[in-house]
């Protein structure tokens, strides 16, 4: 079995790795901004184009259709042309889509623009963590990859704030158009960033891989790491069959399972519908609803920072399990609060507190851990493809939840809906407890060799 090949003391880390991470994480920022911005913009778009309810839903959710398609096509491209180039393509699509929607003169044009933005989101959502994971040393990989999740949460908060700031003028074009700024920085920045050293090795570009490793590790002592990557690669057959075969099937199940569970435990009903939920809880005024929504976004962001500090210390599994337990508890409480026919003021506060606890619990576990794990558990030769499969499952499930939330409330009632999410949370906890591996402090090559030797997922973290 391949050993964990970087000696901690050996790793001299300059600030370069942080610069590379920060630039590429702009992909996450755009993911968050472009999914969040629609909630502020839609009010004005509805008026401008006199949208029916169906057309409104179409405009809102078409971005998710684009994301599914972006994730489908992006995986193969990332394996073939490299992670860096694929992120550059995504940045160009982000810029075109943002400017396109900003200038839209018809509904069809608007929907087409949102679709292009969606494709960019679909690509960036997996290519960014993939790229960061492959450039990171294993002992800080959790933190670095989760910069992406932090950037998503920052993008969401910024989109709320800009929506709020521009609401008096109703300038929805500017809301969309502003995304062209980070898109350009991402594209130009990535142009100067190195390619993933692991991808370079997989394309037999050894000299380049060595140069990049020396640059990002800040030392010329990279032989061992390079050898580890090569050895791992030599033992892989990187095709579909291998991914669905008995050795890698557990990894495939973990990725797809977490992808779906991350969404069907309901996070985006809160991210997209927070003001509605606050109104259910008896907080009627628009300003309270906005304030509370920003509050949700800020908690999401702050707790993600806490998670980043803990992922490489306590590990991925404990955070995932604790976070899910918090989500189950808070969803149960939400259901309980809404059970009463007339929510008293006190119960209204219980509902708000539960909502905040729910978001914080997501941010400590499921939020960062899902994207981190899928960037770690797949073999190099098919990492892009495998990640894109999990990402498609994530966006597909996101789409289904967005379409069904309001109908679920109609059919099951508010309590019933939150209790269903709580039940799904219990399934997610059991799934994670029995199937999710611990990848803390393990090199990507070690993780691959663990699957190849037929090891059980839960044995991975054990010395
Ligand atoms: C999820 C998104 C969600 C976001 C909220 C991400 O990890 O994939 O669907 O909107 O977290 O922070």
Short mmCIF file of C-alpha atoms and ligand atoms in Angstrom, two decimals:
data_model
loop_
_atom_site.label_atom_id
_atom_site.label_comp_id
_atom_site.label_asym_id
_atom_site.label_seq_id
_atom_site.Cartn_x
_atom_site.Cartn_y
_atom_site.Cartn_z
CA UNK A 1 0.00 0.00 0.00
CA UNK A 2 1.22 3.47 -0.85
CA UNK A 3 2.27 5.35 2.19
CA UNK A 4 1.28 8.83 3.10
CA UNK A 5 4.20 10.35 1.35
CA UNK A 6 4.60 13.87 2.64
CA UNK A 7 6.49 14.29 5.81
CA UNK A 8 4.84 17.18 7.64
CA UNK A 9 8.12 18.82 8.57
CA UNK A 10 9.22 18.66 4.97
CA UNK A 11 6.38 20.74 3.73
CA UNK A 12 7.56 24.24 3.61
CA UNK A 13 4.52 26.20 2.69
CA UNK A 14 4.80 29.60 1.13
CA UNK A 15 1.84 31.85 0.62
CA UNK A 16 1.62 30.85 -3.04
CA UNK A 17 -0.70 27.91 -2.36
CA UNK A 18 -3.10 30.29 -0.62
CA UNK A 19 -3.06 32.67 -3.57
CA UNK A 20 -3.82 29.83 -5.98
CA UNK A 21 -6.62 28.65 -3.68
CA UNK A 22 -8.12 32.14 -3.29
CA UNK A 23 -8.16 32.82 -7.03
CA UNK A 24 -9.72 29.50 -7.96
CA UNK A 25 -12.24 29.80 -5.12
CA UNK A 26 -13.75 32.73 -7.03
CA UNK A 27 -15.48 29.88 -8.88
CA UNK A 28 -17.28 29.13 -5.58
CA UNK A 29 -18.06 32.81 -5.05
CA UNK A 30 -19.78 32.96 -8.43
CA UNK A 31 -21.64 29.70 -7.68
CA UNK A 32 -23.05 31.32 -4.51
CA UNK A 33 -23.69 34.75 -6.01
CA UNK A 34 -25.43 33.52 -9.12
CA UNK A 35 -27.69 31.10 -7.26
CA UNK A 36 -28.54 33.74 -4.62
CA UNK A 37 -29.03 36.82 -6.79
CA UNK A 38 -32.24 35.65 -8.40
CA UNK A 39 -34.27 35.98 -5.18
CA UNK A 40 -33.74 39.78 -5.19
CA UNK A 41 -33.89 40.22 -8.95
CA UNK A 42 -37.02 38.19 -9.63
CA UNK A 43 -39.37 40.73 -8.05
CA UNK A 44 -38.40 43.34 -10.64
CA UNK A 45 -38.05 40.95 -13.57
CA UNK A 46 -41.58 39.75 -12.90
CA UNK A 47 -42.86 43.30 -13.34
CA UNK A 48 -40.67 44.18 -16.32
CA UNK A 49 -41.65 41.12 -18.37
CA UNK A 50 -45.09 40.58 -16.81
CA UNK A 51 -44.26 36.96 -16.01
CA UNK A 52 -46.92 34.40 -15.21
CA UNK A 53 -46.26 32.13 -12.20
CA UNK A 54 -45.09 29.35 -14.53
CA UNK A 55 -42.70 31.59 -16.43
CA UNK A 56 -41.39 32.91 -13.14
CA UNK A 57 -40.58 29.39 -11.97
CA UNK A 58 -38.93 28.77 -15.30
CA UNK A 59 -36.67 31.82 -15.01
CA UNK A 60 -35.73 30.88 -11.43
CA UNK A 61 -35.06 27.20 -11.96
CA UNK A 62 -33.50 27.19 -15.41
CA UNK A 63 -30.14 27.91 -13.87
CA UNK A 64 -30.35 24.50 -12.19
CA UNK A 65 -31.02 22.80 -15.52
CA UNK A 66 -27.90 24.52 -16.88
CA UNK A 67 -25.93 23.37 -13.84
CA UNK A 68 -26.87 19.73 -14.41
CA UNK A 69 -25.75 19.97 -18.03
CA UNK A 70 -22.53 21.81 -17.12
CA UNK A 71 -21.68 19.08 -14.63
CA UNK A 72 -22.41 16.35 -17.19
CA UNK A 73 -20.14 17.73 -19.90
CA UNK A 74 -17.48 19.21 -17.61
CA UNK A 75 -16.16 15.98 -16.10
CA UNK A 76 -14.72 14.42 -19.23
CA UNK A 77 -13.31 17.79 -20.27
CA UNK A 78 -11.55 18.20 -16.92
CA UNK A 79 -9.87 14.80 -17.31
CA UNK A 80 -8.95 15.48 -20.91
CA UNK A 81 -7.97 19.14 -21.04
CA UNK A 82 -7.14 19.76 -17.42
CA UNK A 83 -8.74 21.33 -14.38
CA UNK A 84 -7.30 24.77 -14.95
CA UNK A 85 -8.52 25.12 -18.53
CA UNK A 86 -11.98 23.97 -17.60
CA UNK A 87 -12.17 26.63 -14.87
CA UNK A 88 -11.11 29.24 -17.45
CA UNK A 89 -13.94 28.09 -19.74
CA UNK A 90 -16.37 28.34 -16.81
CA UNK A 91 -15.20 31.90 -16.09
CA UNK A 92 -15.85 32.91 -19.70
CA UNK A 93 -19.34 31.38 -19.52
CA UNK A 94 -19.97 33.18 -16.20
CA UNK A 95 -18.99 36.50 -17.81
CA UNK A 96 -21.09 35.96 -20.98
CA UNK A 97 -24.08 34.71 -19.02
CA UNK A 98 -23.96 37.60 -16.53
CA UNK A 99 -23.68 40.26 -19.21
CA UNK A 100 -26.24 38.43 -21.35
CA UNK A 101 -28.86 38.41 -18.57
CA UNK A 102 -28.03 42.02 -17.67
CA UNK A 103 -28.83 43.11 -21.23
CA UNK A 104 -31.87 40.85 -21.78
CA UNK A 105 -34.68 42.38 -23.82
CA UNK A 106 -36.99 39.37 -23.85
CA UNK A 107 -37.90 36.46 -21.59
CA UNK A 108 -36.31 33.95 -23.97
CA UNK A 109 -33.07 35.94 -23.90
CA UNK A 110 -33.17 36.09 -20.11
CA UNK A 111 -33.77 32.35 -19.79
CA UNK A 112 -30.94 31.65 -22.27
CA UNK A 113 -28.60 33.87 -20.21
CA UNK A 114 -29.55 32.10 -16.98
CA UNK A 115 -28.96 28.78 -18.69
CA UNK A 116 -25.42 29.82 -19.68
CA UNK A 117 -24.75 30.97 -16.10
CA UNK A 118 -26.10 27.61 -14.93
CA UNK A 119 -23.69 25.67 -17.17
CA UNK A 120 -20.84 27.72 -15.69
CA UNK A 121 -22.04 26.97 -12.16
CA UNK A 122 -22.28 23.26 -12.96
CA UNK A 123 -18.69 23.19 -14.16
CA UNK A 124 -17.21 25.44 -11.46
CA UNK A 125 -19.00 23.61 -8.64
CA UNK A 126 -16.87 20.49 -9.10
CA UNK A 127 -13.82 21.76 -11.02
CA UNK A 128 -12.88 24.24 -8.29
CA UNK A 129 -12.72 21.74 -5.38
CA UNK A 130 -11.09 19.22 -7.73
CA UNK A 131 -8.33 21.65 -8.66
CA UNK A 132 -7.72 22.80 -5.08
CA UNK A 133 -7.68 19.23 -3.78
CA UNK A 134 -5.01 18.21 -6.30
CA UNK A 135 -2.67 21.08 -5.49
CA UNK A 136 -3.02 20.78 -1.70
CA UNK A 137 -0.68 19.03 0.73
CA UNK A 138 -2.75 16.46 2.64
CA UNK A 139 -2.41 17.97 6.09
CA UNK A 140 -4.24 21.18 5.11
CA UNK A 141 -6.32 19.85 2.23
CA UNK A 142 -9.57 20.00 4.21
CA UNK A 143 -9.07 23.65 4.97
CA UNK A 144 -7.96 24.63 1.48
CA UNK A 145 -10.71 22.78 -0.38
CA UNK A 146 -13.29 24.24 1.99
CA UNK A 147 -12.27 27.74 0.95
CA UNK A 148 -14.54 26.86 -1.94
CA UNK A 149 -17.52 26.27 0.38
CA UNK A 150 -16.65 29.49 2.25
CA UNK A 151 -16.62 31.35 -1.06
CA UNK A 152 -20.06 29.90 -1.90
CA UNK A 153 -21.46 31.22 1.37
CA UNK A 154 -19.81 34.63 0.85
CA UNK A 155 -21.30 34.76 -2.66
CA UNK A 156 -24.76 34.07 -1.24
CA UNK A 157 -24.47 36.83 1.40
CA UNK A 158 -23.07 39.34 -1.12
CA UNK A 159 -25.96 38.57 -3.48
CA UNK A 160 -28.47 39.24 -0.67
CA UNK A 161 -26.76 42.51 0.23
CA UNK A 162 -26.53 43.72 -3.37
CA UNK A 163 -30.16 42.72 -3.93
CA UNK A 164 -31.06 44.78 -0.88
CA UNK A 165 -28.92 47.78 -1.89
CA UNK A 166 -30.37 47.86 -5.40
CA UNK A 167 -33.96 47.16 -4.37
CA UNK A 168 -34.94 50.83 -4.13
CA UNK A 169 -33.84 51.49 -7.70
CA UNK A 170 -35.02 48.08 -8.87
CA UNK A 171 -31.89 47.76 -10.99
CA UNK A 172 -31.98 44.03 -11.67
CA UNK A 173 -29.68 44.42 -14.68
CA UNK A 174 -26.88 45.61 -12.44
CA UNK A 175 -27.56 42.76 -9.99
CA UNK A 176 -26.80 40.27 -12.77
CA UNK A 177 -24.12 42.30 -14.52
CA UNK A 178 -21.93 42.77 -11.44
CA UNK A 179 -20.98 39.09 -11.55
CA UNK A 180 -18.91 39.85 -14.65
CA UNK A 181 -16.26 41.44 -12.37
CA UNK A 182 -15.31 38.33 -10.34
CA UNK A 183 -15.75 36.25 -13.52
CA UNK A 184 -13.06 38.28 -15.27
CA UNK A 185 -10.73 38.15 -12.26
CA UNK A 186 -11.20 34.36 -12.14
CA UNK A 187 -10.49 33.93 -15.86
CA UNK A 188 -7.47 36.21 -15.97
CA UNK A 189 -6.17 34.92 -12.64
CA UNK A 190 -6.41 31.25 -13.64
CA UNK A 191 -4.53 32.04 -16.79
CA UNK A 192 -1.48 32.71 -14.61
CA UNK A 193 -2.04 29.85 -12.15
CA UNK A 194 -0.29 26.49 -12.57
CA UNK A 195 -2.00 23.36 -13.85
CA UNK A 196 -2.82 20.65 -11.34
CA UNK A 197 0.39 18.64 -10.85
CA UNK A 198 -1.60 15.42 -10.57
CA UNK A 199 -3.38 16.05 -13.85
CA UNK A 200 0.00 16.80 -15.47
CA UNK A 201 1.34 13.44 -14.27
CA UNK A 202 -1.76 11.72 -15.63
CA UNK A 203 -0.95 13.24 -19.05
CA UNK A 204 2.71 12.16 -18.71
CA UNK A 205 4.00 15.75 -18.46
CA UNK A 206 6.51 14.94 -15.77
CA UNK A 207 8.80 17.94 -16.05
CA UNK A 208 5.97 20.38 -15.84
CA UNK A 209 4.49 18.47 -12.92
CA UNK A 210 7.80 18.69 -11.07
CA UNK A 211 8.10 22.43 -11.69
CA UNK A 212 4.56 23.04 -10.41
CA UNK A 213 5.08 20.90 -7.33
CA UNK A 214 8.30 22.71 -6.50
CA UNK A 215 6.53 26.02 -6.92
CA UNK A 216 3.50 25.21 -4.78
CA UNK A 217 5.36 23.27 -2.09
CA UNK A 218 8.11 25.92 -1.91
CA UNK A 219 10.83 23.24 -1.96
CA UNK A 220 12.75 21.24 -4.57
CA UNK A 221 12.31 18.14 -2.45
CA UNK A 222 9.29 16.74 -4.29
CA UNK A 223 10.63 13.40 -5.54
CA UNK A 224 8.72 11.31 -3.09
CA UNK A 225 5.40 13.00 -3.78
CA UNK A 226 5.93 12.75 -7.53
CA UNK A 227 6.81 9.07 -7.25
CA UNK A 228 3.70 8.44 -5.17
CA UNK A 229 1.47 10.00 -7.79
CA UNK A 230 3.12 8.01 -10.58
CA UNK A 231 2.92 4.73 -8.71
CA UNK A 232 -0.75 5.24 -8.01
CA UNK A 233 -1.40 6.02 -11.62
CA UNK A 234 0.39 2.93 -12.89
CA UNK A 235 -2.03 0.72 -10.95
CA UNK A 236 -5.20 2.30 -12.25
CA UNK A 237 -7.49 1.38 -15.01
CA UNK A 238 -9.41 4.53 -15.39
CA UNK A 239 -12.68 3.74 -17.06
CA UNK A 240 -16.37 3.62 -16.35
CA UNK A 241 -16.24 -0.08 -15.75
CA UNK A 242 -13.68 0.34 -13.00
CA UNK A 243 -15.77 3.02 -11.34
CA UNK A 244 -18.84 0.80 -11.26
CA UNK A 245 -16.80 -2.34 -10.42
CA UNK A 246 -16.70 -3.94 -6.97
CA UNK A 247 -13.58 -2.13 -5.74
CA UNK A 248 -14.65 1.42 -6.51
CA UNK A 249 -18.37 0.96 -6.10
CA UNK A 250 -18.28 2.02 -2.43
CA UNK A 251 -16.69 5.32 -3.49
CA UNK A 252 -19.30 5.83 -6.17
CA UNK A 253 -22.10 5.14 -3.68
CA UNK A 254 -20.60 7.51 -1.09
CA UNK A 255 -20.32 10.34 -3.64
CA UNK A 256 -23.79 9.98 -5.13
CA UNK A 257 -25.40 9.25 -1.76
CA UNK A 258 -23.92 12.32 -0.06
CA UNK A 259 -24.73 14.44 -3.11
CA UNK A 260 -28.41 13.59 -2.94
CA UNK A 261 -28.60 13.68 0.86
CA UNK A 262 -26.91 17.10 0.99
CA UNK A 263 -29.87 18.46 -0.94
CA UNK A 264 -32.84 16.40 0.23
CA UNK A 265 -32.23 17.33 3.84
CA UNK A 266 -33.62 20.67 2.68
CA UNK A 267 -30.79 23.22 2.89
CA UNK A 268 -31.88 25.21 -0.14
CA UNK A 269 -35.46 25.53 1.03
CA UNK A 270 -33.90 27.68 3.75
CA UNK A 271 -31.39 29.41 1.47
CA UNK A 272 -34.03 30.17 -1.18
CA UNK A 273 -37.16 30.52 0.94
CA UNK A 274 -35.90 31.92 4.26
CA UNK A 275 -38.14 35.02 4.12
CA UNK A 276 -41.20 32.83 3.52
CA UNK A 277 -40.29 30.62 6.47
CA UNK A 278 -39.81 33.68 8.65
CA UNK A 279 -43.23 34.91 7.65
CA UNK A 280 -44.72 31.55 8.63
CA UNK A 281 -43.06 32.09 12.01
CA UNK A 282 -44.96 35.34 12.47
CA UNK A 283 -42.31 37.88 11.43
CA UNK A 284 -44.34 39.71 8.83
CA UNK A 285 -42.49 42.90 7.99
CA UNK A 286 -40.31 42.92 4.90
CA UNK A 287 -37.35 44.48 6.70
CA UNK A 288 -37.38 41.79 9.42
CA UNK A 289 -37.52 39.13 6.73
CA UNK A 290 -34.53 40.62 4.92
CA UNK A 291 -32.54 41.06 8.11
CA UNK A 292 -33.27 37.48 9.10
CA UNK A 293 -32.26 36.24 5.67
CA UNK A 294 -28.94 38.06 5.86
CA UNK A 295 -28.57 36.57 9.37
CA UNK A 296 -29.00 33.06 7.94
CA UNK A 297 -26.34 33.81 5.32
CA UNK A 298 -23.89 35.18 7.87
CA UNK A 299 -24.28 32.19 10.18
CA UNK A 300 -23.70 29.90 7.23
CA UNK A 301 -20.51 31.80 6.44
CA UNK A 302 -19.12 32.10 9.98
CA UNK A 303 -19.69 28.44 10.87
CA UNK A 304 -18.04 27.41 7.60
CA UNK A 305 -14.92 29.24 8.81
CA UNK A 306 -15.09 27.24 12.05
CA UNK A 307 -15.43 24.01 10.05
CA UNK A 308 -12.35 24.92 8.02
CA UNK A 309 -10.30 25.09 11.22
CA UNK A 310 -11.54 21.70 12.39
CA UNK A 311 -11.65 19.50 9.28
CA UNK A 312 -7.94 18.66 9.33
CA UNK A 313 -7.82 18.34 13.12
CA UNK A 314 -10.86 16.34 14.17
CA UNK A 315 -11.57 14.88 10.74
CA UNK A 316 -14.39 14.83 8.22
CA UNK A 317 -16.56 12.10 9.78
CA UNK A 318 -17.04 13.59 13.26
CA UNK A 319 -18.04 16.95 11.78
CA UNK A 320 -20.42 15.31 9.34
CA UNK A 321 -22.08 13.21 12.06
CA UNK A 322 -22.33 16.07 14.58
CA UNK A 323 -23.63 18.44 11.92
CA UNK A 324 -26.28 15.96 10.79
CA UNK A 325 -27.38 15.36 14.39
CA UNK A 326 -27.85 19.14 14.76
CA UNK A 327 -29.84 19.25 11.53
CA UNK A 328 -32.12 16.40 12.64
CA UNK A 329 -32.74 18.03 16.02
CA UNK A 330 -33.45 21.48 14.59
CA UNK A 331 -35.73 20.15 11.85
CA UNK A 332 -37.65 18.24 14.52
CA UNK A 333 -37.99 21.47 16.54
CA UNK A 334 -39.13 23.41 13.48
CA UNK A 335 -41.82 20.83 12.83
CA UNK A 336 -42.84 21.02 16.49
CA UNK A 337 -43.03 24.86 16.46
CA UNK A 338 -45.24 24.85 13.39
CA UNK A 339 -47.48 22.18 14.88
CA UNK A 340 -49.33 24.75 16.99
CA UNK A 341 -52.21 26.39 15.16
CA UNK A 342 -51.27 29.93 16.16
CA UNK A 343 -47.60 30.43 16.69
CA UNK A 344 -47.12 32.41 19.90
CA UNK A 345 -44.29 34.94 20.01
CA UNK A 346 -42.20 32.54 22.07
CA UNK A 347 -42.74 29.69 19.61
CA UNK A 348 -41.93 32.09 16.76
CA UNK A 349 -38.54 32.58 18.37
CA UNK A 350 -38.12 28.83 18.80
CA UNK A 351 -38.70 28.53 15.06
CA UNK A 352 -36.13 31.22 14.26
CA UNK A 353 -33.59 29.70 16.68
CA UNK A 354 -34.13 26.25 15.14
CA UNK A 355 -33.63 27.64 11.66
CA UNK A 356 -30.34 29.24 12.68
CA UNK A 357 -29.20 26.03 14.40
CA UNK A 358 -30.13 24.10 11.27
CA UNK A 359 -28.05 26.34 9.00
CA UNK A 360 -25.10 26.29 11.43
CA UNK A 361 -25.27 22.48 11.58
CA UNK A 362 -25.24 22.25 7.79
CA UNK A 363 -22.26 24.60 7.65
CA UNK A 364 -20.19 22.57 10.11
CA UNK A 365 -20.82 19.25 8.32
CA UNK A 366 -22.74 18.48 5.17
CA UNK A 367 -21.91 21.79 3.45
CA UNK A 368 -18.13 21.59 3.30
CA UNK A 369 -17.71 17.84 3.83
CA UNK A 370 -19.65 16.73 0.74
CA UNK A 371 -17.61 18.82 -1.72
CA UNK A 372 -14.38 17.97 0.09
CA UNK A 373 -14.95 14.22 0.12
CA UNK A 374 -15.87 13.95 -3.54
CA UNK A 375 -12.65 15.76 -4.39
CA UNK A 376 -10.68 13.17 -2.41
CA UNK A 377 -12.16 9.71 -2.82
CA UNK A 378 -11.81 9.03 -6.55
CA UNK A 379 -8.81 7.72 -8.48
CA UNK A 380 -6.86 10.27 -10.48
CA UNK A 381 -7.56 8.81 -13.91
CA UNK A 382 -11.30 9.23 -13.57
CA UNK A 383 -11.52 11.86 -10.85
CA UNK A 384 -13.10 14.49 -13.12
CA UNK A 385 -15.69 12.09 -14.47
CA UNK A 386 -16.54 10.62 -11.07
CA UNK A 387 -16.85 14.04 -9.44
CA UNK A 388 -19.06 15.24 -12.21
CA UNK A 389 -21.40 12.27 -11.67
CA UNK A 390 -21.77 13.16 -7.99
CA UNK A 391 -22.22 16.82 -8.95
CA UNK A 392 -24.98 15.99 -11.43
CA UNK A 393 -26.75 14.07 -8.66
CA UNK A 394 -26.35 17.11 -6.37
CA UNK A 395 -27.82 19.60 -8.85
CA UNK A 396 -30.55 17.18 -9.92
CA UNK A 397 -31.63 16.73 -6.30
CA UNK A 398 -31.41 20.51 -5.76
CA UNK A 399 -33.77 20.99 -8.71
CA UNK A 400 -36.28 18.46 -7.38
CA UNK A 401 -36.31 20.01 -3.90
CA UNK A 402 -36.78 23.52 -5.35
CA UNK A 403 -39.73 22.30 -7.41
CA UNK A 404 -41.41 20.33 -4.64
CA UNK A 405 -40.96 22.39 -1.46
CA UNK A 406 -44.04 24.60 -1.81
CA UNK A 407 -46.23 21.70 -2.96
CA UNK A 408 -44.98 19.61 -0.04
CA UNK A 409 -46.07 22.36 2.33
CA UNK A 410 -49.51 22.35 0.70
CA UNK A 411 -49.89 18.58 0.96
CA UNK A 412 -48.10 17.71 4.22
CA UNK A 413 -48.35 21.04 6.04
CA UNK A 414 -45.41 22.92 7.50
CA UNK A 415 -44.70 20.51 10.35
CA UNK A 416 -45.05 17.49 8.12
CA UNK A 417 -42.61 18.93 5.61
CA UNK A 418 -39.91 19.64 8.19
CA UNK A 419 -40.42 16.24 9.76
CA UNK A 420 -39.92 14.57 6.41
CA UNK A 421 -36.62 16.44 6.09
CA UNK A 422 -35.74 15.33 9.64
CA UNK A 423 -36.42 11.70 8.71
CA UNK A 424 -34.21 12.05 5.65
CA UNK A 425 -31.60 13.52 8.02
CA UNK A 426 -31.70 10.30 10.06
CA UNK A 427 -31.12 8.27 6.89
CA UNK A 428 -28.21 10.61 6.06
CA UNK A 429 -26.71 10.07 9.51
CA UNK A 430 -26.89 6.28 9.21
CA UNK A 431 -25.52 6.39 5.67
CA UNK A 432 -22.60 8.53 6.83
CA UNK A 433 -21.92 6.45 9.92
CA UNK A 434 -21.75 3.17 8.03
CA UNK A 435 -20.33 4.17 4.65
CA UNK A 436 -18.39 7.44 4.69
CA UNK A 437 -14.60 7.09 4.98
CA UNK A 438 -12.27 9.32 7.00
CA UNK A 439 -9.78 10.98 4.68
CA UNK A 440 -8.09 13.37 7.11
CA UNK A 441 -4.32 13.47 6.70
CA UNK A 442 -4.33 10.84 3.94
CA UNK A 443 -2.70 11.47 0.58
CA UNK A 444 -4.97 11.12 -2.44
CA UNK A 445 -2.78 8.22 -3.58
CA UNK A 446 -3.21 6.44 -0.25
CA UNK A 447 -6.97 6.79 -0.55
CA UNK A 448 -6.88 5.22 -4.02
CA UNK A 449 -4.74 2.34 -2.87
CA UNK A 450 -7.15 1.70 -0.01
CA UNK A 451 -10.02 1.12 -2.46
CA UNK A 452 -7.84 -0.96 -4.73
CA UNK A 453 -6.89 -3.30 -1.92
CA UNK A 454 -10.60 -3.87 -1.28
CA UNK A 455 -10.58 -2.02 2.05
CA UNK A 456 -13.86 -1.10 3.74
CA UNK A 457 -14.59 2.66 3.74
CA UNK A 458 -14.62 2.81 7.54
CA UNK A 459 -11.15 1.27 7.77
CA UNK A 460 -9.60 4.11 5.77
CA UNK A 461 -8.96 6.50 8.63
CA UNK A 462 -7.54 3.83 10.93
CA UNK A 463 -3.77 3.60 11.17
C1 LIG B 1 -24.62 23.38 -1.50
C2 LIG B 1 -25.58 24.39 -2.07
C3 LIG B 1 -26.01 25.33 -0.97
C4 LIG B 1 -24.82 25.93 -0.28
C5 LIG B 1 -25.23 26.73 0.91
C6 LIG B 1 -23.45 24.07 -0.88
O1 LIG B 1 -22.56 23.15 -0.34
O2 LIG B 1 -24.18 22.50 -2.51
O3 LIG B 1 -26.67 23.74 -2.65
O4 LIG B 1 -26.81 26.36 -1.50
O5 LIG B 1 -23.92 24.93 0.14
O6 LIG B 1 -24.14 27.20 1.62
#
